[in-house]
């Protein structure tokens, strides 16, 4: 495994946002590194074991990917919002030979991550610099994905041209028949953004489910809720599997149970 070059901590100025990105070793994980942007932790990578996902919400996304496509079976994946490419590393580790695309608005961030935290050997990753919605239109017309993962929203001030039904319809058109559109929604108490995105995603997909730590659904706490849209009816066994796999306590809302989270 190639190790990050340079010292134990590195930073890079991001011109698009005027913030600094910092990568430094995780003191609690041997082989782990943390990416922070503007002083806030954004991603965690375990170079020694890419299958080990440290952040809770990313582990839930990984579980959905596992249900959508068996381990060992190469897939096509599209990541909208690259971060430290934690999930791209996970997919390569669990499904060698997968073809992946990653879209990132910040060129400096993507260059910084690839320089300091090299991808596993053999990773087939195509990087695109630009706006997530613009990138969809620029992809080859015949390209289809088994999973599309959107990890851009970090609060109620979500980009309007992305946090809408039209965008989800465009993303859904890129899915294979078994494909899943996975959206990480970071929100504040009251879950205003989550509610609007459940409604928007429901208008674009055949079925939608929400997965999170059970307390998140009370609307009392800030945090992350994972939405998953499918082109077929949501399989009830997926709800049982996601609840069992955790992190615990886990809860999945689908069907009529999800109505209370839809505007």
PDB file of C-alpha atoms in Angstrom:
ATOM      1  CA  UNK A   1       0.000   0.000   0.000  1.00  0.00           C
ATOM      2  CA  UNK A   2       1.386   3.358  -0.997  1.00  0.00           C
ATOM      3  CA  UNK A   3       1.451   5.750   1.944  1.00  0.00           C
ATOM      4  CA  UNK A   4       0.678   9.472   1.740  1.00  0.00           C
ATOM      5  CA  UNK A   5       3.796  11.454   1.004  1.00  0.00           C
ATOM      6  CA  UNK A   6       5.113  14.324   3.085  1.00  0.00           C
ATOM      7  CA  UNK A   7       4.554  14.929   6.785  1.00  0.00           C
ATOM      8  CA  UNK A   8       1.809  13.727   9.112  1.00  0.00           C
ATOM      9  CA  UNK A   9      -0.460  16.671   8.311  1.00  0.00           C
ATOM     10  CA  UNK A  10      -1.039  18.533   5.052  1.00  0.00           C
ATOM     11  CA  UNK A  11      -3.332  21.340   3.903  1.00  0.00           C
ATOM     12  CA  UNK A  12      -4.545  22.777   0.621  1.00  0.00           C
ATOM     13  CA  UNK A  13      -6.380  26.037  -0.123  1.00  0.00           C
ATOM     14  CA  UNK A  14      -9.652  25.563  -2.010  1.00  0.00           C
ATOM     15  CA  UNK A  15     -10.231  28.486  -4.319  1.00  0.00           C
ATOM     16  CA  UNK A  16     -13.911  27.824  -5.013  1.00  0.00           C
ATOM     17  CA  UNK A  17     -14.930  28.185  -1.360  1.00  0.00           C
ATOM     18  CA  UNK A  18     -11.959  30.043   0.111  1.00  0.00           C
ATOM     19  CA  UNK A  19     -11.515  27.341   2.744  1.00  0.00           C
ATOM     20  CA  UNK A  20      -8.597  25.120   3.654  1.00  0.00           C
ATOM     21  CA  UNK A  21      -8.696  21.332   3.355  1.00  0.00           C
ATOM     22  CA  UNK A  22      -6.564  19.399   5.834  1.00  0.00           C
ATOM     23  CA  UNK A  23      -5.594  15.722   5.819  1.00  0.00           C
ATOM     24  CA  UNK A  24      -4.095  14.271   8.975  1.00  0.00           C
ATOM     25  CA  UNK A  25      -3.697  10.837  10.576  1.00  0.00           C
ATOM     26  CA  UNK A  26      -6.543   9.524  12.703  1.00  0.00           C
ATOM     27  CA  UNK A  27      -5.141   8.944  16.176  1.00  0.00           C
ATOM     28  CA  UNK A  28      -7.701   6.198  16.837  1.00  0.00           C
ATOM     29  CA  UNK A  29      -7.284   4.124  13.668  1.00  0.00           C
ATOM     30  CA  UNK A  30      -4.038   2.562  12.475  1.00  0.00           C
ATOM     31  CA  UNK A  31      -3.860   3.471   8.781  1.00  0.00           C
ATOM     32  CA  UNK A  32      -6.725   5.927   9.086  1.00  0.00           C
ATOM     33  CA  UNK A  33      -6.771   9.532   7.879  1.00  0.00           C
ATOM     34  CA  UNK A  34      -9.263  12.355   8.340  1.00  0.00           C
ATOM     35  CA  UNK A  35     -10.138  15.005   5.763  1.00  0.00           C
ATOM     36  CA  UNK A  36     -11.383  18.294   7.243  1.00  0.00           C
ATOM     37  CA  UNK A  37     -12.650  21.309   5.330  1.00  0.00           C
ATOM     38  CA  UNK A  38     -12.949  24.682   6.998  1.00  0.00           C
ATOM     39  CA  UNK A  39     -12.184  23.055  10.348  1.00  0.00           C
ATOM     40  CA  UNK A  40     -15.036  20.518  10.116  1.00  0.00           C
ATOM     41  CA  UNK A  41     -14.364  16.808   9.674  1.00  0.00           C
ATOM     42  CA  UNK A  42     -15.648  15.764   6.269  1.00  0.00           C
ATOM     43  CA  UNK A  43     -14.352  12.266   5.497  1.00  0.00           C
ATOM     44  CA  UNK A  44     -12.433   9.367   6.992  1.00  0.00           C
ATOM     45  CA  UNK A  45     -10.297   6.903   5.030  1.00  0.00           C
ATOM     46  CA  UNK A  46      -8.647   3.710   6.236  1.00  0.00           C
ATOM     47  CA  UNK A  47      -5.836   3.091   3.764  1.00  0.00           C
ATOM     48  CA  UNK A  48      -4.925  -0.167   5.485  1.00  0.00           C
ATOM     49  CA  UNK A  49      -8.473  -1.541   5.189  1.00  0.00           C
ATOM     50  CA  UNK A  50     -10.764   0.286   2.708  1.00  0.00           C
ATOM     51  CA  UNK A  51     -13.611  -2.087   3.595  1.00  0.00           C
ATOM     52  CA  UNK A  52     -13.687  -0.578   7.086  1.00  0.00           C
ATOM     53  CA  UNK A  53     -15.908   2.519   6.958  1.00  0.00           C
ATOM     54  CA  UNK A  54     -15.591   4.657  10.070  1.00  0.00           C
ATOM     55  CA  UNK A  55     -18.388   7.228   9.664  1.00  0.00           C
ATOM     56  CA  UNK A  56     -21.828   5.941  10.543  1.00  0.00           C
ATOM     57  CA  UNK A  57     -23.741   7.449   7.623  1.00  0.00           C
ATOM     58  CA  UNK A  58     -21.214   6.149   5.086  1.00  0.00           C
ATOM     59  CA  UNK A  59     -21.508   2.656   6.561  1.00  0.00           C
ATOM     60  CA  UNK A  60     -25.252   2.790   5.987  1.00  0.00           C
ATOM     61  CA  UNK A  61     -24.668   3.796   2.370  1.00  0.00           C
ATOM     62  CA  UNK A  62     -22.213   0.913   2.026  1.00  0.00           C
ATOM     63  CA  UNK A  63     -24.881  -1.489   3.302  1.00  0.00           C
ATOM     64  CA  UNK A  64     -27.332  -0.256   0.646  1.00  0.00           C
ATOM     65  CA  UNK A  65     -24.686  -0.766  -2.036  1.00  0.00           C
ATOM     66  CA  UNK A  66     -24.193  -4.304  -0.706  1.00  0.00           C
ATOM     67  CA  UNK A  67     -27.913  -5.023  -1.059  1.00  0.00           C
ATOM     68  CA  UNK A  68     -28.065  -3.561  -4.554  1.00  0.00           C
ATOM     69  CA  UNK A  69     -25.123  -5.612  -5.854  1.00  0.00           C
ATOM     70  CA  UNK A  70     -23.456  -8.712  -4.355  1.00  0.00           C
ATOM     71  CA  UNK A  71     -19.867  -8.622  -3.124  1.00  0.00           C
ATOM     72  CA  UNK A  72     -17.321  -9.594  -5.740  1.00  0.00           C
ATOM     73  CA  UNK A  73     -19.524  -8.515  -8.646  1.00  0.00           C
ATOM     74  CA  UNK A  74     -18.097  -5.509 -10.543  1.00  0.00           C
ATOM     75  CA  UNK A  75     -20.533  -2.628 -10.842  1.00  0.00           C
ATOM     76  CA  UNK A  76     -20.718   0.858 -12.310  1.00  0.00           C
ATOM     77  CA  UNK A  77     -20.954   3.597  -9.695  1.00  0.00           C
ATOM     78  CA  UNK A  78     -21.339   7.365  -9.909  1.00  0.00           C
ATOM     79  CA  UNK A  79     -20.291   9.520  -6.954  1.00  0.00           C
ATOM     80  CA  UNK A  80     -21.660  13.070  -6.913  1.00  0.00           C
ATOM     81  CA  UNK A  81     -19.490  14.790  -4.340  1.00  0.00           C
ATOM     82  CA  UNK A  82     -16.133  13.075  -4.014  1.00  0.00           C
ATOM     83  CA  UNK A  83     -14.874  13.942  -0.525  1.00  0.00           C
ATOM     84  CA  UNK A  84     -11.997  11.604   0.288  1.00  0.00           C
ATOM     85  CA  UNK A  85     -13.463   8.930  -2.017  1.00  0.00           C
ATOM     86  CA  UNK A  86     -14.246   6.645   0.924  1.00  0.00           C
ATOM     87  CA  UNK A  87     -17.047   4.827  -0.888  1.00  0.00           C
ATOM     88  CA  UNK A  88     -15.119   4.571  -4.139  1.00  0.00           C
ATOM     89  CA  UNK A  89     -12.381   2.794  -2.170  1.00  0.00           C
ATOM     90  CA  UNK A  90     -14.961   0.535  -0.530  1.00  0.00           C
ATOM     91  CA  UNK A  91     -16.510  -0.450  -3.862  1.00  0.00           C
ATOM     92  CA  UNK A  92     -13.105  -1.233  -5.366  1.00  0.00           C
ATOM     93  CA  UNK A  93     -12.160  -3.328  -2.317  1.00  0.00           C
ATOM     94  CA  UNK A  94     -15.402  -5.315  -2.304  1.00  0.00           C
ATOM     95  CA  UNK A  95     -16.044  -5.391  -6.069  1.00  0.00           C
ATOM     96  CA  UNK A  96     -12.698  -5.346  -7.914  1.00  0.00           C
ATOM     97  CA  UNK A  97     -13.033  -4.380 -11.553  1.00  0.00           C
ATOM     98  CA  UNK A  98     -15.837  -1.884 -10.939  1.00  0.00           C
ATOM     99  CA  UNK A  99     -15.955   1.187 -13.164  1.00  0.00           C
ATOM    100  CA  UNK A 100     -16.515   4.370 -11.171  1.00  0.00           C
ATOM    101  CA  UNK A 101     -17.020   8.050 -11.889  1.00  0.00           C
ATOM    102  CA  UNK A 102     -16.575  10.829  -9.327  1.00  0.00           C
ATOM    103  CA  UNK A 103     -17.796  14.404  -9.741  1.00  0.00           C
ATOM    104  CA  UNK A 104     -16.289  17.123  -7.560  1.00  0.00           C
ATOM    105  CA  UNK A 105     -16.746  20.885  -7.765  1.00  0.00           C
ATOM    106  CA  UNK A 106     -13.377  21.640  -6.149  1.00  0.00           C
ATOM    107  CA  UNK A 107     -10.480  20.716  -8.439  1.00  0.00           C
ATOM    108  CA  UNK A 108      -7.951  21.409  -5.674  1.00  0.00           C
ATOM    109  CA  UNK A 109      -9.778  19.077  -3.286  1.00  0.00           C
ATOM    110  CA  UNK A 110      -9.807  16.140  -5.680  1.00  0.00           C
ATOM    111  CA  UNK A 111      -6.153  16.646  -6.600  1.00  0.00           C
ATOM    112  CA  UNK A 112      -5.244  16.950  -2.920  1.00  0.00           C
ATOM    113  CA  UNK A 113      -7.044  13.736  -1.949  1.00  0.00           C
ATOM    114  CA  UNK A 114      -5.600  11.694  -4.815  1.00  0.00           C
ATOM    115  CA  UNK A 115      -2.112  13.002  -4.051  1.00  0.00           C
ATOM    116  CA  UNK A 116      -2.157  12.434  -0.289  1.00  0.00           C
ATOM    117  CA  UNK A 117      -4.444   9.393  -0.081  1.00  0.00           C
ATOM    118  CA  UNK A 118      -3.747   7.212  -3.140  1.00  0.00           C
ATOM    119  CA  UNK A 119      -6.516   4.927  -4.359  1.00  0.00           C
ATOM    120  CA  UNK A 120      -6.163   1.138  -4.068  1.00  0.00           C
ATOM    121  CA  UNK A 121      -4.206  -0.440  -6.895  1.00  0.00           C
ATOM    122  CA  UNK A 122      -6.398  -1.297  -9.869  1.00  0.00           C
ATOM    123  CA  UNK A 123      -9.110   1.282  -9.134  1.00  0.00           C
ATOM    124  CA  UNK A 124     -10.848   2.368 -12.353  1.00  0.00           C
ATOM    125  CA  UNK A 125     -11.995   5.873 -11.409  1.00  0.00           C
ATOM    126  CA  UNK A 126     -12.895   8.617 -13.872  1.00  0.00           C
ATOM    127  CA  UNK A 127     -12.903  12.079 -12.311  1.00  0.00           C
ATOM    128  CA  UNK A 128     -14.990  15.017 -13.475  1.00  0.00           C
ATOM    129  CA  UNK A 129     -14.543  18.559 -12.186  1.00  0.00           C
ATOM    130  CA  UNK A 130     -17.701  20.643 -12.141  1.00  0.00           C
ATOM    131  CA  UNK A 131     -21.271  21.018 -10.969  1.00  0.00           C
ATOM    132  CA  UNK A 132     -23.074  17.746 -10.248  1.00  0.00           C
ATOM    133  CA  UNK A 133     -26.079  18.498 -12.443  1.00  0.00           C
ATOM    134  CA  UNK A 134     -23.986  19.746 -15.342  1.00  0.00           C
ATOM    135  CA  UNK A 135     -21.891  16.581 -15.080  1.00  0.00           C
ATOM    136  CA  UNK A 136     -24.932  14.349 -15.597  1.00  0.00           C
ATOM    137  CA  UNK A 137     -25.605  15.934 -18.957  1.00  0.00           C
ATOM    138  CA  UNK A 138     -21.955  15.588 -19.971  1.00  0.00           C
ATOM    139  CA  UNK A 139     -21.742  11.819 -19.383  1.00  0.00           C
ATOM    140  CA  UNK A 140     -21.852   9.449 -22.377  1.00  0.00           C
ATOM    141  CA  UNK A 141     -25.457   8.961 -23.434  1.00  0.00           C
ATOM    142  CA  UNK A 142     -25.340   5.164 -23.168  1.00  0.00           C
ATOM    143  CA  UNK A 143     -23.681   5.014 -19.745  1.00  0.00           C
ATOM    144  CA  UNK A 144     -25.764   3.434 -16.982  1.00  0.00           C
ATOM    145  CA  UNK A 145     -24.972   2.931 -13.292  1.00  0.00           C
ATOM    146  CA  UNK A 146     -25.907   0.345 -10.673  1.00  0.00           C
ATOM    147  CA  UNK A 147     -25.565   2.956  -7.934  1.00  0.00           C
ATOM    148  CA  UNK A 148     -25.589   6.743  -8.003  1.00  0.00           C
ATOM    149  CA  UNK A 149     -24.497   8.271  -4.686  1.00  0.00           C
ATOM    150  CA  UNK A 150     -25.202  11.931  -3.929  1.00  0.00           C
ATOM    151  CA  UNK A 151     -23.235  13.290  -0.971  1.00  0.00           C
ATOM    152  CA  UNK A 152     -23.448  17.055  -1.345  1.00  0.00           C
ATOM    153  CA  UNK A 153     -26.100  18.258   1.087  1.00  0.00           C
ATOM    154  CA  UNK A 154     -24.742  19.440   4.430  1.00  0.00           C
ATOM    155  CA  UNK A 155     -27.580  21.538   5.796  1.00  0.00           C
ATOM    156  CA  UNK A 156     -30.737  23.415   4.886  1.00  0.00           C
ATOM    157  CA  UNK A 157     -28.875  25.638   2.392  1.00  0.00           C
ATOM    158  CA  UNK A 158     -28.801  22.945  -0.294  1.00  0.00           C
ATOM    159  CA  UNK A 159     -28.292  23.949  -3.955  1.00  0.00           C
ATOM    160  CA  UNK A 160     -31.796  24.450  -5.362  1.00  0.00           C
ATOM    161  CA  UNK A 161     -30.914  23.111  -8.807  1.00  0.00           C
ATOM    162  CA  UNK A 162     -29.848  19.811  -7.222  1.00  0.00           C
ATOM    163  CA  UNK A 163     -32.321  19.506  -4.340  1.00  0.00           C
ATOM    164  CA  UNK A 164     -35.290  19.084  -6.685  1.00  0.00           C
ATOM    165  CA  UNK A 165     -37.369  16.514  -8.560  1.00  0.00           C
ATOM    166  CA  UNK A 166     -35.957  17.441 -11.978  1.00  0.00           C
ATOM    167  CA  UNK A 167     -32.424  16.623 -10.861  1.00  0.00           C
ATOM    168  CA  UNK A 168     -33.487  13.292  -9.393  1.00  0.00           C
ATOM    169  CA  UNK A 169     -35.303  12.436 -12.619  1.00  0.00           C
ATOM    170  CA  UNK A 170     -32.122  13.111 -14.567  1.00  0.00           C
ATOM    171  CA  UNK A 171     -30.106  10.953 -12.165  1.00  0.00           C
ATOM    172  CA  UNK A 172     -32.723   8.176 -12.260  1.00  0.00           C
ATOM    173  CA  UNK A 173     -32.441   8.061 -16.057  1.00  0.00           C
ATOM    174  CA  UNK A 174     -28.807   6.968 -15.617  1.00  0.00           C
ATOM    175  CA  UNK A 175     -29.681   3.918 -13.510  1.00  0.00           C
ATOM    176  CA  UNK A 176     -29.801   0.317 -14.643  1.00  0.00           C
ATOM    177  CA  UNK A 177     -33.031  -1.563 -14.020  1.00  0.00           C
ATOM    178  CA  UNK A 178     -31.724  -2.735 -10.639  1.00  0.00           C
ATOM    179  CA  UNK A 179     -30.047   0.600  -9.943  1.00  0.00           C
ATOM    180  CA  UNK A 180     -30.362   2.558  -6.713  1.00  0.00           C
ATOM    181  CA  UNK A 181     -30.104   6.327  -6.212  1.00  0.00           C
ATOM    182  CA  UNK A 182     -28.652   6.980  -2.748  1.00  0.00           C
ATOM    183  CA  UNK A 183     -28.802  10.453  -1.200  1.00  0.00           C
ATOM    184  CA  UNK A 184     -27.124  11.524   2.022  1.00  0.00           C
ATOM    185  CA  UNK A 185     -29.068  14.377   3.582  1.00  0.00           C
ATOM    186  CA  UNK A 186     -27.408  16.237   6.449  1.00  0.00           C
ATOM    187  CA  UNK A 187     -30.039  18.289   8.231  1.00  0.00           C
ATOM    188  CA  UNK A 188     -30.907  20.237  11.350  1.00  0.00           C
ATOM    189  CA  UNK A 189     -33.693  19.607  13.909  1.00  0.00           C
ATOM    190  CA  UNK A 190     -37.091  19.730  12.231  1.00  0.00           C
ATOM    191  CA  UNK A 191     -35.708  17.900   9.174  1.00  0.00           C
ATOM    192  CA  UNK A 192     -36.934  20.526   6.702  1.00  0.00           C
ATOM    193  CA  UNK A 193     -34.473  19.465   4.010  1.00  0.00           C
ATOM    194  CA  UNK A 194     -35.081  15.764   4.575  1.00  0.00           C
ATOM    195  CA  UNK A 195     -38.833  16.246   4.155  1.00  0.00           C
ATOM    196  CA  UNK A 196     -38.452  18.191   0.927  1.00  0.00           C
ATOM    197  CA  UNK A 197     -36.010  15.640  -0.493  1.00  0.00           C
ATOM    198  CA  UNK A 198     -38.230  12.666   0.373  1.00  0.00           C
ATOM    199  CA  UNK A 199     -41.048  14.361  -1.537  1.00  0.00           C
ATOM    200  CA  UNK A 200     -38.820  15.236  -4.489  1.00  0.00           C
ATOM    201  CA  UNK A 201     -37.277  11.777  -4.674  1.00  0.00           C
ATOM    202  CA  UNK A 202     -40.683  10.111  -4.482  1.00  0.00           C
ATOM    203  CA  UNK A 203     -41.779  12.024  -7.575  1.00  0.00           C
ATOM    204  CA  UNK A 204     -38.737  10.758  -9.489  1.00  0.00           C
ATOM    205  CA  UNK A 205     -38.417   7.120  -8.359  1.00  0.00           C
ATOM    206  CA  UNK A 206     -40.733   4.119  -8.197  1.00  0.00           C
ATOM    207  CA  UNK A 207     -40.091   3.718  -4.473  1.00  0.00           C
ATOM    208  CA  UNK A 208     -38.123   5.419  -1.696  1.00  0.00           C
ATOM    209  CA  UNK A 209     -36.872   4.431   1.753  1.00  0.00           C
ATOM    210  CA  UNK A 210     -35.057   6.313   4.512  1.00  0.00           C
ATOM    211  CA  UNK A 211     -32.385   4.853   6.803  1.00  0.00           C
ATOM    212  CA  UNK A 212     -30.764   6.418   9.875  1.00  0.00           C
ATOM    213  CA  UNK A 213     -30.040   6.151  13.560  1.00  0.00           C
ATOM    214  CA  UNK A 214     -33.508   5.708  15.035  1.00  0.00           C
ATOM    215  CA  UNK A 215     -33.407   8.931  17.047  1.00  0.00           C
ATOM    216  CA  UNK A 216     -32.965  11.004  13.885  1.00  0.00           C
ATOM    217  CA  UNK A 217     -36.552  10.360  12.855  1.00  0.00           C
ATOM    218  CA  UNK A 218     -37.861  12.228  15.898  1.00  0.00           C
ATOM    219  CA  UNK A 219     -36.653  15.461  14.288  1.00  0.00           C
ATOM    220  CA  UNK A 220     -35.041  16.574  17.540  1.00  0.00           C
ATOM    221  CA  UNK A 221     -31.400  16.259  16.523  1.00  0.00           C
ATOM    222  CA  UNK A 222     -29.072  17.352  13.732  1.00  0.00           C
ATOM    223  CA  UNK A 223     -27.538  14.570  11.710  1.00  0.00           C
ATOM    224  CA  UNK A 224     -27.732  12.453   8.596  1.00  0.00           C
ATOM    225  CA  UNK A 225     -30.573  10.497   7.020  1.00  0.00           C
ATOM    226  CA  UNK A 226     -29.886   8.296   4.007  1.00  0.00           C
ATOM    227  CA  UNK A 227     -32.541   8.198   1.292  1.00  0.00           C
ATOM    228  CA  UNK A 228     -32.613   5.399  -1.263  1.00  0.00           C
ATOM    229  CA  UNK A 229     -34.693   5.493  -4.432  1.00  0.00           C
ATOM    230  CA  UNK A 230     -35.314   2.350  -6.479  1.00  0.00           C
ATOM    231  CA  UNK A 231     -36.750   1.720  -9.949  1.00  0.00           C
ATOM    232  CA  UNK A 232     -38.672  -1.248  -8.550  1.00  0.00           C
ATOM    233  CA  UNK A 233     -40.776  -1.560  -5.371  1.00  0.00           C
ATOM    234  CA  UNK A 234     -38.619  -1.359  -2.249  1.00  0.00           C
ATOM    235  CA  UNK A 235     -37.892  -4.943  -1.060  1.00  0.00           C
ATOM    236  CA  UNK A 236     -39.121  -5.451   2.541  1.00  0.00           C
ATOM    237  CA  UNK A 237     -36.149  -7.734   3.184  1.00  0.00           C
ATOM    238  CA  UNK A 238     -33.868  -4.756   2.559  1.00  0.00           C
ATOM    239  CA  UNK A 239     -35.472  -2.923   5.472  1.00  0.00           C
ATOM    240  CA  UNK A 240     -34.858  -5.916   7.724  1.00  0.00           C
ATOM    241  CA  UNK A 241     -31.256  -6.258   6.531  1.00  0.00           C
ATOM    242  CA  UNK A 242     -30.415  -2.575   6.995  1.00  0.00           C
ATOM    243  CA  UNK A 243     -31.941  -2.569  10.473  1.00  0.00           C
ATOM    244  CA  UNK A 244     -29.945  -5.647  11.448  1.00  0.00           C
ATOM    245  CA  UNK A 245     -26.644  -4.424   9.999  1.00  0.00           C
ATOM    246  CA  UNK A 246     -26.696  -1.109  11.835  1.00  0.00           C
ATOM    247  CA  UNK A 247     -24.892   0.883  13.047  1.00  0.00           C
ATOM    248  CA  UNK A 248     -27.285   0.492  15.963  1.00  0.00           C
ATOM    249  CA  UNK A 249     -29.862   1.585  16.818  1.00  0.00           C
ATOM    250  CA  UNK A 250     -30.952   1.632  13.178  1.00  0.00           C
ATOM    251  CA  UNK A 251     -34.361   2.309  11.672  1.00  0.00           C
ATOM    252  CA  UNK A 252     -35.731   2.168   8.132  1.00  0.00           C
ATOM    253  CA  UNK A 253     -38.894   3.914   6.958  1.00  0.00           C
ATOM    254  CA  UNK A 254     -40.576   2.832   3.721  1.00  0.00           C
ATOM    255  CA  UNK A 255     -44.068   2.813   2.248  1.00  0.00           C
ATOM    256  CA  UNK A 256     -46.720   4.451   4.405  1.00  0.00           C
ATOM    257  CA  UNK A 257     -44.246   4.750   7.286  1.00  0.00           C
ATOM    258  CA  UNK A 258     -42.310   7.250   5.194  1.00  0.00           C
ATOM    259  CA  UNK A 259     -45.365   9.459   4.659  1.00  0.00           C
ATOM    260  CA  UNK A 260     -44.686  11.431   7.827  1.00  0.00           C
ATOM    261  CA  UNK A 261     -41.381  12.571   6.369  1.00  0.00           C
ATOM    262  CA  UNK A 262     -42.848  13.763   3.071  1.00  0.00           C
ATOM    263  CA  UNK A 263     -44.129  17.301   2.486  1.00  0.00           C
TER     264      UNK A 263
END
